[in-house]
């Protein structure tokens, strides 16, 4: 399959006086898993609804393969809304066939696709069951199948992992990776930052309707200032105070944590530590996505 | 919105509407409530027909037993009675004992004995005044014929025939339609069926809209179909279910009433049904979009009643007031005026068509006004639906939903 691209450009959206989106832009390339993170109310759901055309933006554009998205191209996207929804009294198979047909699949193709995803997601013995009679976990699987059943060329999933048990998280991760590997751009929002870090190629962080960071996971976390932890026994208090290029973040008993400015020499710190006492631990600590997230999100909240 | 391209992918507007309508038809025709509901209405109509048969069928036929000499009166009694619009069945009674027991059991209404000039009648409690008049008349004729013969009149039968042929001439200022009563009943039944169909299936539209909001499935749907396509598909699908029920029920009713001999005007009834179908479609579309807009204002089934009640009230008022006016006089000024009001004409017009005279211009005006109403309310209901269908939480204010 030819890789597709999905892109939002300068999205703005107000609800009355409230500015929900204030120029949101990012691009997701085919074959890429893109994690969309931000606090509650930051604007993730609004952005995704606009991507699918469920909501209209005040200004800005959504592009698919470089062209403004139309109803036609949007029919080739798969969507999982934050508020999960299926017909409670419809049977799993009927439901998926109906949704596939609404996306333009012919009846026989719709059937084949529905059966494929039912089998793939382990719902085979539930295919004739009403959705309301399924366990919550199985309802989530059907919801994922509903996003996938028409063989979408792009996936937009709003908090797909929320409420999943660990087993289902694995199934979901694997399906998303497979889709990405097949050249489909995949965007999903999540609060589980460790998961996003593990799974995603790139992330975008949104705060109050503005993107504050977009980039590869490694690139974002290396770009940030890194930390150094050194444990020295028998060193005098304040041994680290005058070292160049570093700042002491905290010191407790034998342990000291430094913030290392970009380009600063950590070997100088090691020499100083060896001179001061017996070094029992020396490690450079790259911030996790969670720490980075906390940094950029709280940075904006400081007056 | 944007137009779909031609090279596959997105479903066409008509395709989407058809698919949505099909789903509604499939799930609703199969439900137990549809089958039970239809069966129940047919049972009620069957009960009504049976009631009519026992009231009128039993009452307008008089069973007369003839005893002894009176047996020869069987033929003349039946023919004289038919001149009086009375249906008389005769049978012979052997003796007084049989006469008494059959009168007690209600198998006979009267037992006549004696010779023609001196008739005696035995009844249970009272003699039907019409039957009394007929029997008295027959007796008098007999006596008169005998008197004429003894007075030497050559041909007493000719004299009597001439006397009997004499009738008063009656001129009517306004002729009473002999079918008026039956027409009225047909009209009322149609009004009732339309009221039931429009209010039931309109409310089902609202319920469906609320269900899609409450289950949140609407967001999945709106990612691929436009709000108006979803609305129209739902309205058409549910409307067809209602139409199917209306035709089944009315058809069964006409068949039963005709078979039982209660109704002799099956052409009037079929005509009424045809008009009824037209007015059902007009009325249903008018109300369904209002119901859909109302349903979109709330997100939980528990809140649905609060927005549906005002719409249903309009229907109920139209039904109750209209029915009363029609009962008094289907052609009164008040009935005629009310039947032109768009929200009321779908219920009143078909009743008037069946029961009275409706001028062609009235019918055309009512249809035109209702069509205008449909256009207006489709736009209003559609706007509310589009603006409110994704809003969850508490009930939305009507003004907010209209503003968007
Ligand atoms: N329909 C709406 N009406 C008014 N405000 C809304 C509506 N939907 C979202 N908002 C507001 O817009 C902001 C962004 O919301 P949302 O996109 O849901 O954020 P997220 O998904 O990141 O939690 C929030 O402040 C939210 O309260
Ligand atoms: Mg959200």
CSV table of C-alpha atoms in Angstrom, one decimal, chain A residues 15 45 49 52-55 69-76 79 81-91 94-95 98-99 101-105 143 146, chain B residues 1-13 16 19-20 22-24 27 211-212 215-217 219-226 229-230 234 390 392:
chain,number,residue,atom,x,y,z
A,15,UNK,CA,-17.0,27.5,21.8
A,45,UNK,CA,-11.0,15.5,21.2
A,49,UNK,CA,-13.5,15.5,15.7
A,52,UNK,CA,-13.1,13.5,10.9
A,53,UNK,CA,-15.5,16.3,10.0
A,54,UNK,CA,-17.8,15.5,12.9
A,55,UNK,CA,-17.2,19.1,13.9
A,69,UNK,CA,-10.0,16.4,3.3
A,70,UNK,CA,-13.5,15.9,1.8
A,71,UNK,CA,-16.4,13.7,2.8
A,72,UNK,CA,-15.0,11.4,0.3
A,73,UNK,CA,-11.5,11.1,1.8
A,74,UNK,CA,-12.9,11.1,5.3
A,75,UNK,CA,-14.9,8.0,4.5
A,76,UNK,CA,-11.5,6.3,4.2
A,79,UNK,CA,-12.4,6.8,13.9
A,81,UNK,CA,-14.6,8.5,19.4
A,82,UNK,CA,-13.7,9.2,23.1
A,83,UNK,CA,-17.3,8.6,24.0
A,84,UNK,CA,-17.6,5.0,22.8
A,85,UNK,CA,-20.8,4.3,21.0
A,86,UNK,CA,-22.5,1.4,19.3
A,87,UNK,CA,-26.2,0.4,18.9
A,88,UNK,CA,-26.8,-1.5,22.1
A,89,UNK,CA,-29.4,-3.8,20.7
A,90,UNK,CA,-27.7,-4.6,17.5
A,91,UNK,CA,-25.7,-7.9,17.1
A,94,UNK,CA,-24.9,-6.8,11.9
A,95,UNK,CA,-23.4,-3.7,13.5
A,98,UNK,CA,-23.8,-1.8,8.8
A,99,UNK,CA,-20.9,0.5,9.6
A,101,UNK,CA,-21.6,-0.4,4.3
A,102,UNK,CA,-22.1,3.2,5.6
A,103,UNK,CA,-18.5,3.7,4.7
A,104,UNK,CA,-19.2,2.7,1.1
A,105,UNK,CA,-18.4,-1.0,1.1
A,143,UNK,CA,-15.5,-0.5,18.9
A,146,UNK,CA,-15.9,-0.6,14.0
B,1,UNK,CA,-20.8,20.4,2.6
B,2,UNK,CA,-18.3,18.9,0.2
B,3,UNK,CA,-19.4,16.7,-2.6
B,4,UNK,CA,-18.3,13.1,-2.8
B,5,UNK,CA,-16.1,12.2,-5.6
B,6,UNK,CA,-17.1,9.7,-8.3
B,7,UNK,CA,-14.4,7.0,-7.7
B,8,UNK,CA,-15.9,5.0,-4.9
B,9,UNK,CA,-15.2,5.4,-1.2
B,10,UNK,CA,-17.8,7.6,0.4
B,11,UNK,CA,-21.4,6.4,0.1
B,12,UNK,CA,-23.8,8.5,-1.9
B,13,UNK,CA,-26.4,10.6,-0.2
B,16,UNK,CA,-26.8,6.5,3.0
B,19,UNK,CA,-29.2,2.2,4.3
B,20,UNK,CA,-30.3,4.1,7.4
B,22,UNK,CA,-33.4,-0.1,5.8
B,23,UNK,CA,-31.9,-0.6,9.2
B,24,UNK,CA,-34.9,1.1,10.8
B,27,UNK,CA,-35.1,-3.8,13.3
B,211,UNK,CA,-31.2,6.4,21.7
B,212,UNK,CA,-28.5,7.3,19.2
B,215,UNK,CA,-25.6,5.4,23.3
B,216,UNK,CA,-23.2,7.9,21.6
B,217,UNK,CA,-23.3,5.8,18.4
B,219,UNK,CA,-20.6,10.3,16.6
B,220,UNK,CA,-19.5,7.1,14.8
B,221,UNK,CA,-22.2,7.6,12.3
B,222,UNK,CA,-21.6,11.3,11.7
B,223,UNK,CA,-18.0,10.5,10.8
B,224,UNK,CA,-19.3,9.0,7.6
B,225,UNK,CA,-22.9,10.4,7.0
B,226,UNK,CA,-24.2,13.9,7.2
B,229,UNK,CA,-29.0,12.1,5.8
B,230,UNK,CA,-29.2,10.3,9.1
B,234,UNK,CA,-34.6,7.5,10.1
B,390,UNK,CA,-23.5,16.0,19.3
B,392,UNK,CA,-24.3,15.7,25.5
